[in-house]
Short mmCIF file of C-alpha atoms in Angstrom, two decimals:
data_model
loop_
_atom_site.label_atom_id
_atom_site.label_comp_id
_atom_site.label_asym_id
_atom_site.label_seq_id
_atom_site.Cartn_x
_atom_site.Cartn_y
_atom_site.Cartn_z
CA UNK A 226 10.19 17.82 10.57
CA UNK A 227 9.48 20.95 8.57
CA UNK A 228 8.54 23.88 10.74
CA UNK A 229 5.41 25.93 10.32
CA UNK A 230 5.50 29.32 8.68
CA UNK A 231 2.89 31.58 7.22
CA UNK A 232 4.33 31.10 3.75
CA UNK A 233 4.50 27.32 4.03
CA UNK A 234 2.61 25.23 1.51
CA UNK A 235 0.03 22.61 2.44
CA UNK A 236 2.60 19.89 1.89
CA UNK A 237 4.33 20.80 5.13
CA UNK A 238 1.62 19.14 7.16
CA UNK A 239 0.63 16.43 4.73
CA UNK A 240 1.73 13.20 6.31
CA UNK A 241 1.80 11.24 3.05
CA UNK A 242 -0.49 8.53 4.38
CA UNK A 243 -2.87 8.54 1.36
CA UNK A 244 0.02 7.93 -1.03
CA UNK A 245 1.39 5.22 1.23
CA UNK A 246 -1.99 3.50 1.31
CA UNK A 247 -2.30 3.74 -2.47
CA UNK A 248 1.08 2.08 -2.85
CA UNK A 249 0.19 -0.66 -0.40
CA UNK A 250 -3.14 -1.30 -2.15
CA UNK A 251 -1.44 -1.46 -5.54
CA UNK A 252 1.03 -4.02 -4.21
CA UNK A 253 -1.53 -6.01 -2.24
CA UNK A 254 -4.42 -5.97 -4.70
CA UNK A 255 -3.23 -4.95 -8.16
CA UNK A 256 -0.46 -7.51 -8.63
CA UNK A 257 -2.57 -10.54 -7.61
CA UNK A 258 -5.55 -9.20 -9.60
CA UNK A 259 -3.46 -8.81 -12.76
CA UNK A 260 -1.95 -12.23 -12.10
CA UNK A 261 -5.38 -13.85 -11.87
CA UNK A 262 -6.46 -12.10 -15.08
CA UNK A 263 -3.39 -13.31 -16.98
CA UNK A 264 -3.85 -16.82 -15.59
CA UNK A 265 -7.49 -16.93 -16.72
CA UNK A 266 -6.61 -15.61 -20.19
CA UNK A 267 -3.80 -18.14 -20.53
CA UNK A 268 -6.00 -21.05 -19.51
CA UNK A 269 -8.70 -19.88 -21.94
CA UNK A 270 -6.19 -19.69 -24.83
CA UNK A 271 -4.91 -23.17 -23.99
CA UNK A 272 -8.44 -24.60 -23.89
CA UNK A 273 -9.23 -23.04 -27.28
CA UNK A 274 -6.07 -24.52 -28.79
CA UNK A 275 -6.91 -27.97 -27.49
CA UNK A 276 -10.44 -27.83 -28.91
CA UNK A 277 -9.19 -26.67 -32.29
CA UNK A 278 -6.54 -29.41 -32.64
CA UNK A 279 -7.75 -32.78 -34.09
CA UNK A 280 -6.47 -35.91 -32.35
CA UNK A 281 -4.89 -37.16 -35.59
CA UNK A 282 -4.21 -35.67 -39.02
CA UNK A 283 -7.32 -35.25 -41.13
CA UNK A 284 -7.61 -38.06 -43.73
CA UNK A 285 -5.60 -40.56 -41.76
CA UNK A 286 -5.87 -43.51 -41.98
CA UNK A 287 -6.76 -43.70 -45.71
CA UNK A 288 -9.98 -45.36 -46.83
CA UNK A 289 -9.80 -49.16 -46.82
CA UNK A 290 -7.05 -49.29 -44.23
CA UNK A 291 -6.25 -51.72 -42.74
CA UNK A 292 -6.65 -54.21 -45.63
CA UNK A 293 -8.71 -57.33 -45.17
CA UNK A 294 -6.86 -59.96 -43.23
CA UNK A 295 -4.53 -57.48 -41.53
CA UNK A 296 -3.70 -58.88 -38.10
CA UNK A 297 -5.70 -56.83 -35.69
CA UNK A 298 -3.38 -57.23 -32.66
CA UNK A 299 -0.78 -55.25 -34.56
CA UNK A 300 -3.13 -52.38 -35.30
CA UNK A 301 -2.31 -49.57 -35.56
CA UNK A 302 0.94 -50.19 -37.42
CA UNK A 303 4.23 -48.72 -36.10
CA UNK A 304 4.09 -46.03 -38.75
CA UNK A 305 0.85 -44.63 -37.34
CA UNK A 306 1.37 -40.93 -36.51
CA UNK A 307 2.02 -40.26 -32.81
CA UNK A 308 -0.46 -38.37 -30.74
CA UNK A 309 -0.01 -34.63 -31.46
CA UNK A 310 1.92 -32.75 -28.74
CA UNK A 311 -0.04 -30.76 -26.17
CA UNK A 312 -0.64 -27.18 -27.30
CA UNK A 313 1.58 -24.46 -25.81
CA UNK A 314 -0.86 -21.62 -26.37
CA UNK A 315 -1.29 -19.43 -23.29
CA UNK A 316 1.85 -20.73 -21.57
CA UNK A 317 3.41 -17.26 -21.31
CA UNK A 318 0.24 -15.74 -19.83
CA UNK A 319 -0.13 -18.59 -17.34
CA UNK A 320 3.51 -18.27 -16.23
CA UNK A 321 3.32 -14.47 -15.87
CA UNK A 322 0.05 -14.70 -13.96
CA UNK A 323 1.41 -17.28 -11.54
CA UNK A 324 4.50 -15.16 -10.88
CA UNK A 325 2.45 -12.01 -10.16
CA UNK A 326 0.13 -13.90 -7.83
CA UNK A 327 3.08 -15.40 -5.96
CA UNK A 328 4.85 -12.02 -5.65
CA UNK A 329 1.70 -10.28 -4.42
CA UNK A 330 0.94 -12.96 -1.84
CA UNK A 331 4.55 -13.04 -0.64
CA UNK A 332 4.56 -9.27 -0.21
CA UNK A 333 1.28 -9.33 1.69
CA UNK A 334 2.54 -12.04 4.04
CA UNK A 335 5.78 -10.13 4.64
CA UNK A 336 3.93 -6.90 5.47
CA UNK A 337 1.57 -8.66 7.84
CA UNK A 338 4.51 -10.31 9.60
CA UNK A 339 6.38 -6.99 9.80
CA UNK A 340 3.38 -5.17 11.25
CA UNK A 341 2.74 -7.93 13.76
CA UNK A 342 6.38 -7.86 14.80
CA UNK A 343 6.35 -4.10 15.29
CA UNK A 344 3.17 -4.26 17.37
CA UNK A 345 4.51 -7.08 19.52
CA UNK A 346 7.81 -5.30 20.08
CA UNK A 347 6.07 -2.01 20.89
CA UNK A 348 3.95 -3.73 23.54
CA UNK A 349 7.11 -4.83 25.34
CA UNK A 350 8.38 -1.28 25.86
CA UNK A 351 7.18 1.81 27.63
CA UNK A 352 8.17 5.06 25.86
CA UNK A 353 8.42 8.24 27.97
CA UNK A 354 5.10 9.53 26.59
CA UNK A 355 1.87 7.96 25.38
CA UNK A 356 -0.28 8.59 22.32
CA UNK A 357 -2.54 11.58 22.89
CA UNK A 358 -0.24 13.32 25.38
CA UNK A 359 1.36 16.68 24.66
CA UNK A 360 4.79 18.05 25.50
CA UNK A 361 6.41 21.47 25.46
CA UNK A 362 8.39 22.77 22.53
CA UNK A 363 11.35 23.29 24.83
CA UNK A 364 11.43 19.57 25.67
CA UNK A 365 11.40 18.56 22.02
CA UNK A 366 14.01 21.15 21.12
CA UNK A 367 16.35 20.05 23.89
CA UNK A 368 16.04 16.40 22.96
CA UNK A 369 15.22 15.33 26.53
CA UNK A 370 11.64 14.42 27.50
CA UNK A 371 10.85 14.12 31.18
CA UNK A 372 7.73 13.76 33.28
CA UNK A 373 7.60 17.51 33.91
CA UNK A 374 7.57 18.16 30.14
CA UNK A 375 4.19 16.46 29.69
CA UNK A 376 1.34 18.93 29.79
CA UNK A 377 -2.31 19.27 28.85
CA UNK A 378 -3.02 19.55 25.14
CA UNK A 379 -5.22 22.56 25.94
CA UNK A 380 -2.19 24.33 27.43
CA UNK A 381 -0.57 26.71 24.90
CA UNK A 382 2.80 25.31 26.00
CA UNK A 383 1.87 21.80 24.83
CA UNK A 384 2.79 22.43 21.22
CA UNK A 385 3.52 18.81 20.23
CA UNK A 386 1.08 15.90 20.45
CA UNK A 387 2.16 12.26 20.44
CA UNK A 388 0.69 10.36 17.48
CA UNK A 389 2.80 7.19 17.62
CA UNK A 390 5.21 5.55 20.04
CA UNK A 391 7.14 2.32 19.73
CA UNK A 392 10.53 0.70 19.55
CA UNK A 393 13.64 2.55 18.40
CA UNK A 394 13.23 1.75 14.69
CA UNK A 395 9.44 2.25 14.55
CA UNK A 396 8.09 4.33 11.68
CA UNK A 397 5.94 7.44 11.94
CA UNK A 398 2.33 7.38 10.62
CA UNK A 399 3.57 8.39 7.16
CA UNK A 400 5.58 5.17 6.97
CA UNK A 401 8.95 6.91 7.28
CA UNK A 402 11.80 7.02 9.76
CA UNK A 403 13.92 9.61 7.95
CA UNK A 404 12.66 12.73 6.18
CA UNK A 405 9.28 12.34 7.83
CA UNK A 406 6.91 15.29 8.12
CA UNK A 407 6.39 14.40 11.78
CA UNK A 408 8.74 15.43 14.57
CA UNK A 409 10.53 12.18 15.48
CA UNK A 410 12.30 11.67 18.80
CA UNK A 411 14.39 8.58 19.53
CA UNK A 412 16.70 7.09 22.13
CA UNK A 413 18.31 3.67 22.48
CA UNK A 414 14.97 1.93 23.01
CA UNK A 415 12.06 4.08 21.79
CA UNK A 416 10.83 6.20 18.91
CA UNK A 417 8.08 8.80 19.33
CA UNK A 418 6.43 10.81 16.56
CA UNK A 419 4.68 14.14 17.18
CA UNK A 420 2.32 16.40 15.28
CA UNK A 421 2.19 20.11 16.18
CA UNK A 422 -0.65 20.91 18.58
CA UNK A 423 -1.52 24.57 17.97
CA UNK A 424 -4.42 26.61 19.35
CA UNK A 425 -6.62 29.05 17.48
CA UNK A 426 -5.84 32.71 18.17
CA UNK A 427 -2.28 32.00 19.33
CA UNK A 428 0.99 33.01 17.71
CA UNK A 429 4.08 30.85 17.43
CA UNK A 430 7.78 31.21 16.74
CA UNK A 431 9.90 28.70 14.85
CA UNK A 432 13.05 27.89 16.81
CA UNK A 433 15.93 26.46 14.80
CA UNK A 434 18.34 24.11 16.52
CA UNK A 435 21.15 21.81 15.47
CA UNK A 436 21.52 18.18 16.60
CA UNK A 437 24.89 17.25 18.04
CA UNK A 438 26.52 13.84 18.66
CA UNK A 439 25.81 14.21 22.34
CA UNK A 440 22.23 15.43 21.79
CA UNK A 441 20.96 13.79 18.57
CA UNK A 442 17.34 14.78 19.28
CA UNK A 443 18.15 18.45 19.70
CA UNK A 444 16.74 20.40 16.80
CA UNK A 445 13.95 22.54 15.43
CA UNK A 446 10.91 23.24 17.53
CA UNK A 447 7.98 25.63 18.04
CA UNK A 448 7.25 27.97 20.92
CA UNK A 449 4.10 29.96 21.75
CA UNK A 450 4.84 33.69 21.85
CA UNK A 451 2.91 36.91 22.14
CA UNK A 452 1.62 38.06 18.78
CA UNK A 453 3.38 41.43 19.25
CA UNK A 454 6.72 39.71 19.82
CA UNK A 455 9.25 40.22 17.04
CA UNK A 456 9.97 36.48 17.00
CA UNK A 457 6.38 35.56 16.09
CA UNK A 458 6.24 33.85 12.70
CA UNK A 459 2.53 33.12 12.31
CA UNK A 460 -0.82 33.03 14.01
CA UNK A 461 -3.36 30.21 13.96
CA UNK A 462 -6.55 31.69 12.57
CA UNK A 463 -8.54 28.47 12.68
CA UNK A 464 -8.08 24.84 13.73
CA UNK A 465 -10.42 22.03 12.65
CA UNK A 466 -10.20 18.37 13.63
CA UNK A 467 -10.76 17.26 10.05
CA UNK A 468 -8.74 16.95 6.85
CA UNK A 469 -10.37 19.08 4.19
CA UNK A 470 -9.15 21.57 1.59
CA UNK A 471 -12.18 23.85 1.88
CA UNK A 472 -12.08 24.85 5.53
CA UNK A 473 -9.92 27.98 5.53
CA UNK A 474 -11.13 31.55 4.90
CA UNK A 475 -9.65 33.65 2.07
CA UNK A 476 -6.29 35.23 2.80
CA UNK A 477 -5.04 32.38 5.01
CA UNK A 478 -2.72 29.49 4.37
CA UNK A 479 -4.13 26.02 4.82
CA UNK A 480 -1.97 23.37 6.45
CA UNK A 481 -3.44 19.88 6.66
CA UNK A 482 -2.66 16.50 8.14
CA UNK A 483 -4.62 13.36 7.49
CA UNK A 484 -3.42 11.32 10.47
CA UNK A 485 -4.64 12.48 12.83
CA UNK A 486 -7.13 14.46 10.70
CA UNK A 487 -6.41 18.11 11.36
CA UNK A 488 -6.45 21.35 9.40
CA UNK A 489 -4.78 24.61 10.40
CA UNK A 490 -5.52 27.98 8.82
CA UNK A 491 -2.58 30.32 9.44
CA UNK A 492 -1.88 33.97 8.82
CA UNK A 493 0.76 36.58 9.64
CA UNK A 494 1.14 37.59 13.30
CA UNK A 495 -1.35 40.24 14.33
#
């Protein structure tokens, strides 16, 4: 997770969900749609070719054929031209369309199965915290989350809010496990993703930590501090439970998440 700072850009809080959804929609809808279009065009070209092709060469058989007295059971003679081969027009479009449709449907089925599997697995476990609860920055920084670390989200100490919880390999709301913009905590069974829960009018300090083999969750965190404290990095001027680029007053930095929808306007400590 990237820590807050007054100089941070809006990308620090962007969870990437819109881009993930765009990618999923392109895979789920665009490929099959293009496939259907190519299939229709290919079938149309093939139908046109069939209509344009005569059943036999023009002018055959010649006038007066067969001659009088020709034995009818042997008609047409062995030299009569064979039926023209079926047209191949549109074959490439039909093949490409069928492939795109199959790939799109296979991907959609795989994603549905993956999502269903993650939901079913998550229901079988009980992470240490639930969605909507908040914990202290000290708990997240230490890598150990206990019952006493859960606090009210209106408490200035509850600087991290749970936005997802599941099995150990579960993804955060931005679809990532690594390099996610959420704070991600894991143990042998669970994975929990947090979004900073900051209050208007409060100042915060960014605490930098280093994970170790014995404490893999130990790392960066945030702590509420007095605005006159030398460790204060920024103040929250405004917080809005919406994702919008036009909510912050001039002179502030806007930091936005889309899931959950939240916008922070930050400024230097004062």
